[in-house]
Coordinates of C-alpha atoms in Angstrom, one line a residue:
M1 CA -44.8 48.8 40.9
F2 CA -45.2 46.1 42.7
Q3 CA -47.2 43.0 43.3
L4 CA -48.4 41.1 46.5
G5 CA -50.0 37.3 45.2
N6 CA -53.3 38.8 43.5
S7 CA -53.4 42.1 43.0
P8 CA -50.7 45.2 43.5
V9 CA -51.4 46.5 46.7
L10 CA -50.9 48.5 49.8
C11 CA -53.0 48.5 52.8
K12 CA -53.3 52.4 54.1
R13 CA -56.0 51.5 56.5
S14 CA -56.2 51.0 59.6
A15 CA -57.0 47.2 61.5
G16 CA -60.3 48.1 62.0
E17 CA -60.6 49.8 58.1
C18 CA -58.7 47.4 56.5
P19 CA -61.3 44.5 55.1
A20 CA -58.4 41.9 55.4
A21 CA -57.7 43.5 59.4
A22 CA -53.5 44.1 58.3
P23 CA -51.2 46.4 59.8
H24 CA -51.6 50.2 59.0
G25 CA -49.2 50.9 56.1
R26 CA -48.5 47.4 55.5
L27 CA -49.1 44.9 51.9
D28 CA -51.5 42.6 52.8
Y29 CA -52.4 40.6 49.5
A30 CA -56.2 39.4 51.1
C31 CA -56.8 43.0 50.8
Q32 CA -60.3 43.5 49.1
A33 CA -59.2 47.5 48.1
P34 CA -56.4 47.5 47.1
I35 CA -53.7 50.5 46.5
A36 CA -51.5 50.9 43.8
L37 CA -48.0 50.9 45.6
P38 CA -45.0 52.7 42.8
L39 CA -41.7 51.4 43.1
Q40 CA -40.0 54.0 44.8
E41 CA -42.4 53.7 47.7
V42 CA -41.3 50.5 48.9
T43 CA -40.0 49.9 52.0
P44 CA -37.8 46.7 53.4
S45 CA -40.6 47.0 56.5
H46 CA -43.6 45.7 53.6
F47 CA -42.5 43.3 53.3
T48 CA -41.6 42.1 56.9
K49 CA -45.0 39.2 56.2
Y50 CA -45.8 38.6 52.6
T51 CA -42.2 38.2 51.3
R52 CA -43.0 35.5 49.4
H53 CA -45.7 37.0 47.5
Y54 CA -43.9 40.0 45.6
S55 CA -43.0 40.9 42.2
P56 CA -42.5 43.6 39.8
T57 CA -45.6 43.5 37.0
V58 CA -43.2 44.3 34.3
P59 CA -44.1 41.2 31.1
H60 CA -42.7 37.7 31.8
I61 CA -40.5 38.6 35.2
H62 CA -40.7 37.0 38.6
S63 CA -38.9 37.5 41.4
T64 CA -39.1 36.2 45.5
I65 CA -37.5 37.3 48.6
P66 CA -37.3 33.7 49.7
Q67 CA -37.1 33.8 53.9
L68 CA -33.6 32.9 53.9
S69 CA -32.1 29.8 56.4
M70 CA -28.5 31.0 56.4
V71 CA -28.2 35.0 56.7
T72 CA -29.7 36.8 60.6
D73 CA -32.8 38.7 60.7
G74 CA -30.8 41.5 60.7
A75 CA -29.2 40.5 57.2
Q76 CA -32.7 39.7 55.4
S77 CA -34.0 43.2 56.0
S78 CA -30.4 44.4 54.4
L79 CA -31.0 42.1 51.4
E80 CA -35.3 43.4 51.3
E81 CA -33.7 46.5 51.3
L82 CA -30.9 46.6 49.1
V83 CA -32.7 44.0 46.2
V84 CA -35.1 46.7 46.1
A85 CA -32.8 49.6 46.1
I86 CA -30.5 48.1 43.4
T87 CA -34.3 47.1 41.6
S88 CA -35.1 51.1 42.0
Y89 CA -31.8 52.0 40.2
Y90 CA -32.6 49.1 36.8
E91 CA -35.7 50.5 36.1
F92 CA -33.8 53.9 36.5
L93 CA -32.0 53.2 34.0
I94 CA -34.0 51.7 31.5
S95 CA -36.0 54.3 31.5
F96 CA -33.2 56.9 30.7
Y97 CA -31.0 54.2 27.9
L98 CA -31.2 50.8 28.5
P99 CA -33.1 49.1 26.6
A100 CA -36.4 47.6 29.3
S101 CA -35.0 43.8 28.0
S102 CA -31.8 44.1 29.9
L103 CA -32.9 44.3 33.3
K104 CA -34.2 40.2 34.4
F105 CA -35.1 38.5 37.4
A106 CA -34.3 36.2 40.3
P107 CA -36.7 32.8 39.3
M108 CA -38.6 31.0 42.6
G109 CA -35.9 30.2 45.0
G110 CA -33.4 31.9 43.5
W111 CA -30.4 32.1 40.7
P112 CA -29.7 28.3 40.5
D113 CA -26.7 28.2 39.2
I114 CA -25.4 30.4 41.6
H115 CA -24.1 27.1 44.6
P116 CA -22.1 28.1 47.9
S117 CA -18.7 27.1 46.3
F118 CA -19.0 29.1 43.1
F119 CA -16.1 31.5 43.6
D120 CA -12.4 31.1 44.2
P121 CA -11.8 31.8 47.1
P122 CA -14.8 31.5 49.1
K123 CA -17.9 34.3 49.9
S124 CA -19.9 34.3 52.8
D125 CA -23.1 33.3 52.8
T126 CA -25.0 36.6 53.4
I127 CA -23.5 37.4 49.6
M128 CA -24.2 34.0 48.1
E129 CA -27.2 34.6 49.3
I130 CA -27.3 38.5 47.6
L131 CA -26.1 36.5 44.3
R132 CA -28.9 34.8 43.9
N133 CA -31.0 36.7 44.6
I134 CA -31.0 40.5 43.1
P135 CA -31.8 41.8 39.8
Y136 CA -29.5 42.0 37.2
I137 CA -28.3 43.6 34.1
D138 CA -27.9 40.8 31.0
A139 CA -24.0 40.7 30.2
R140 CA -25.3 39.8 26.1
E141 CA -23.4 38.0 24.1
R142 CA -19.5 38.1 24.3
H143 CA -18.7 39.4 21.4
D144 CA -21.9 42.1 22.8
N145 CA -20.3 45.4 24.5
P146 CA -21.7 45.8 28.4
F147 CA -24.4 47.9 29.0
Q148 CA -23.2 50.4 31.3
L149 CA -24.1 51.6 34.8
Y150 CA -22.2 54.2 35.0
E151 CA -19.5 56.4 34.0
G152 CA -17.0 53.7 32.6
C153 CA -18.8 50.9 34.7
E154 CA -19.9 47.8 34.2
G155 CA -22.7 45.4 35.5
M156 CA -21.6 42.4 36.5
D157 CA -23.6 39.8 35.8
Y158 CA -22.9 36.6 38.2
T159 CA -25.9 34.2 35.6
G160 CA -23.9 35.7 32.7
H161 CA -21.4 34.2 30.2
E162 CA -17.6 35.3 32.4
F163 CA -20.1 32.2 35.1
L164 CA -20.7 29.7 33.1
G165 CA -20.0 26.3 34.8
N166 CA -19.8 24.9 38.3
G167 CA -16.9 27.5 38.7
P168 CA -15.0 27.5 40.8
H169 CA -14.9 31.4 38.8
D170 CA -12.8 34.0 40.4
A171 CA -14.6 36.8 42.5
E172 CA -13.9 39.9 41.5
R173 CA -11.8 40.1 37.8
D174 CA -8.4 42.1 36.4
P175 CA -7.5 45.5 37.3
L176 CA -9.7 45.9 40.5
T177 CA -7.2 43.0 42.0
D178 CA -4.2 44.4 41.4
D179 CA -5.6 48.4 42.0
A180 CA -7.4 47.8 45.1
E181 CA -4.4 45.4 47.0
D182 CA -2.0 48.6 45.6
I183 CA -4.0 50.7 47.9
G184 CA -5.1 49.0 50.6
V185 CA -9.0 48.5 49.5
D186 CA -10.7 45.4 51.5
I187 CA -12.2 43.0 48.5
S188 CA -12.5 40.1 51.1
A189 CA -15.9 37.1 51.7
H190 CA -17.7 39.6 52.8
T191 CA -17.8 42.3 50.3
I192 CA -19.4 41.2 46.5
V193 CA -18.3 43.9 43.5
L194 CA -21.7 44.8 41.5
A195 CA -19.9 46.6 38.8
A196 CA -17.3 47.3 37.2
A197 CA -15.0 49.2 34.8
P198 CA -13.2 46.9 32.3
T199 CA -10.2 48.7 32.2
R200 CA -8.2 51.0 34.8
D201 CA -10.5 54.6 33.7
G202 CA -13.8 53.6 35.2
W203 CA -15.5 53.5 38.3
H204 CA -16.8 50.0 40.7
F205 CA -19.7 49.6 42.4
I206 CA -18.2 47.3 46.0
L207 CA -21.4 45.9 47.4
Q208 CA -19.9 46.1 51.9
T209 CA -21.5 43.5 54.4
E210 CA -19.4 43.4 57.3
E211 CA -21.0 45.7 58.7
T212 CA -25.0 45.3 60.8
D213 CA -25.4 48.3 58.1
W214 CA -24.6 47.3 54.5
M215 CA -22.7 49.9 52.2
I216 CA -21.4 50.5 48.6
E217 CA -18.6 51.9 48.3
L218 CA -17.9 53.3 44.3
W219 CA -14.9 53.5 43.7
D220 CA -12.4 55.2 40.8
F221 CA -9.4 52.5 41.4
Q222 CA -6.7 55.1 39.2
C223 CA -7.8 58.1 40.7
D224 CA -8.0 56.7 43.8
I225 CA -11.1 58.4 45.3
C226 CA -13.7 56.9 46.7
E227 CA -17.6 57.3 48.0
R228 CA -19.7 56.0 50.6
Y229 CA -22.9 55.6 51.0
P230 CA -25.9 53.4 52.7
V231 CA -27.5 51.1 50.0
K232 CA -30.4 52.8 49.9
A233 CA -28.4 56.6 49.7
F234 CA -26.1 55.4 47.3
F235 CA -28.2 54.2 44.3
E236 CA -30.6 58.3 45.0
K237 CA -27.0 59.5 44.2
L238 CA -26.8 58.1 41.3
K239 CA -29.9 59.1 40.3
E240 CA -29.8 62.6 40.4
R241 CA -26.5 62.6 39.4
F242 CA -28.1 61.6 36.1
R243 CA -30.6 63.9 36.4
T244 CA -28.5 67.3 36.1
L245 CA -27.0 65.9 33.8
E246 CA -23.3 66.0 36.6
V247 CA -23.8 62.1 34.2
Y248 CA -25.4 60.8 31.0
P249 CA -25.6 58.6 28.1
I250 CA -23.8 58.4 24.9
D251 CA -25.7 55.0 25.2
P252 CA -26.4 51.6 26.3
E253 CA -22.9 50.8 25.4
Q254 CA -21.6 54.4 26.7
V255 CA -21.9 56.3 30.2
V256 CA -19.5 59.5 30.7
M257 CA -19.1 62.3 33.2
A258 CA -19.8 65.8 32.6
N259 CA -16.2 67.0 34.2
G260 CA -14.8 65.3 31.5
C261 CA -16.1 67.0 28.1
P262 CA -15.5 69.9 26.9
A263 CA -18.0 72.7 28.4
A264 CA -19.3 73.5 25.4
A265 CA -20.5 69.6 24.3
N266 CA -21.8 69.5 27.7
A267 CA -24.1 72.7 26.6
E268 CA -25.0 70.6 23.2
Y269 CA -25.9 67.7 25.2
T270 CA -27.3 69.9 27.6
T271 CA -29.8 71.5 25.9
M272 CA -30.6 68.0 23.9
F273 CA -31.8 66.1 26.7
H274 CA -33.6 69.4 28.5
A275 CA -35.1 69.5 24.9
F276 CA -36.5 65.6 24.1
G277 CA -37.6 66.5 27.9
W278 CA -35.0 64.9 30.9
P279 CA -36.2 64.3 32.9
T280 CA -39.2 65.1 33.3
A281 CA -42.3 62.2 32.7
E282 CA -42.3 63.2 29.0
Y283 CA -39.1 62.7 28.1
R284 CA -38.9 60.9 24.8
K285 CA -36.3 59.0 25.0
K286 CA -35.5 57.2 21.6
E287 CA -35.1 59.6 19.9
C288 CA -33.4 61.6 22.6
M289 CA -30.7 58.8 22.7
R290 CA -30.4 59.1 17.9
E291 CA -29.8 62.8 18.2
I292 CA -27.3 62.1 21.3
K293 CA -25.4 59.5 19.1
K294 CA -25.5 61.5 16.5
A295 CA -24.2 64.6 17.8
W296 CA -21.6 62.5 19.9
N297 CA -20.3 61.5 16.6
E298 CA -19.9 64.3 14.5
N299 CA -18.3 65.9 17.5
M300 CA -15.9 62.7 18.1
G301 CA -15.3 62.5 14.5
F302 CA -17.0 59.2 13.5
S303 CA -18.8 58.1 11.5
D304 CA -23.2 57.3 12.5
T305 CA -22.8 53.7 9.6
D306 CA -21.6 51.6 13.0
D307 CA -24.1 52.4 14.9
E308 CA -26.4 52.9 12.1
N309 CA -26.5 49.2 12.5
E310 CA -25.4 48.7 16.3
N311 CA -28.9 50.9 17.5
E312 CA -30.7 49.3 15.6
A313 CA -29.7 46.1 16.5
V314 CA -30.4 46.7 20.0
E315 CA -33.8 48.4 19.2
K316 CA -34.5 44.6 17.3
E317 CA -33.6 43.2 20.7
V318 CA -36.1 45.2 22.3
R319 CA -38.5 44.3 20.6
E320 CA -37.6 40.1 20.7
G321 CA -38.2 40.5 23.7
K322 CA -40.7 43.4 26.0
E323 CA -42.4 46.5 25.4
E324 CA -40.0 49.5 26.4
M325 CA -41.8 49.8 31.0
E326 CA -43.3 52.7 30.9
F327 CA -43.0 55.2 33.5

């Protein structure tokens, strides 16, 4: 759910009927007869008038998208769409396998440590405003493995330990820069990596902002494969792959693709996911992920001991942080 001002609302009345005289379909925090708005229904047009007031109704989280002085009106609208799309995707992953405590939103005014000279070579004003305002999946501590957002793909947390200090920092980590250059991928001041593979075996999410309509590219540099979609379509495409188990998690730190696993194992995991309710509202996340990891370890010939300790640590992190979100 999204909240504007004091109450989560979507005014669906005409201007003459609404007590706050809000335009039809416009979010209005002054409306006295609010209708709750599910996150998946939020569109950039809902934020035109009251952008400064919206924040997710998740405990301990506050987020705003200020009117940006350094970008055009078109970029402002695109940024709003991007924040909504990323938030929706991350909350979807939380409903499936990530701990709710992993999601963090920008404070009022944006992430304070991200500044114009943050990168060398520098990024555009638009890219910097994006990074200052989007939510992130927490990078965790240095000794912890990062959470994965897709097969072999870790979220880039530009507020995390990799980017501590005033910088300037490298915007793109190796091996992305070498591989991108080898196959002619444009990594410029107008692009930013939203998620990356730590090795050459995995995927990258690369946001392109130079064109009027922003695009996100899904890259596997090892196999020279690229898919390119508008922002909202990109994240919806990935959600559908998780729903159909074309891509699925083993645990928060490991996501695999079905076409890279033996058919018998895929059939076993698919049966288990469905038995625990995925992708319905009755999905029992904690139980399911425990059994999936156990089956994976058995199939791979691994011991459960280390993973049990790791799972306990993740569960403790959730308990001490925030309760799981309800979907």
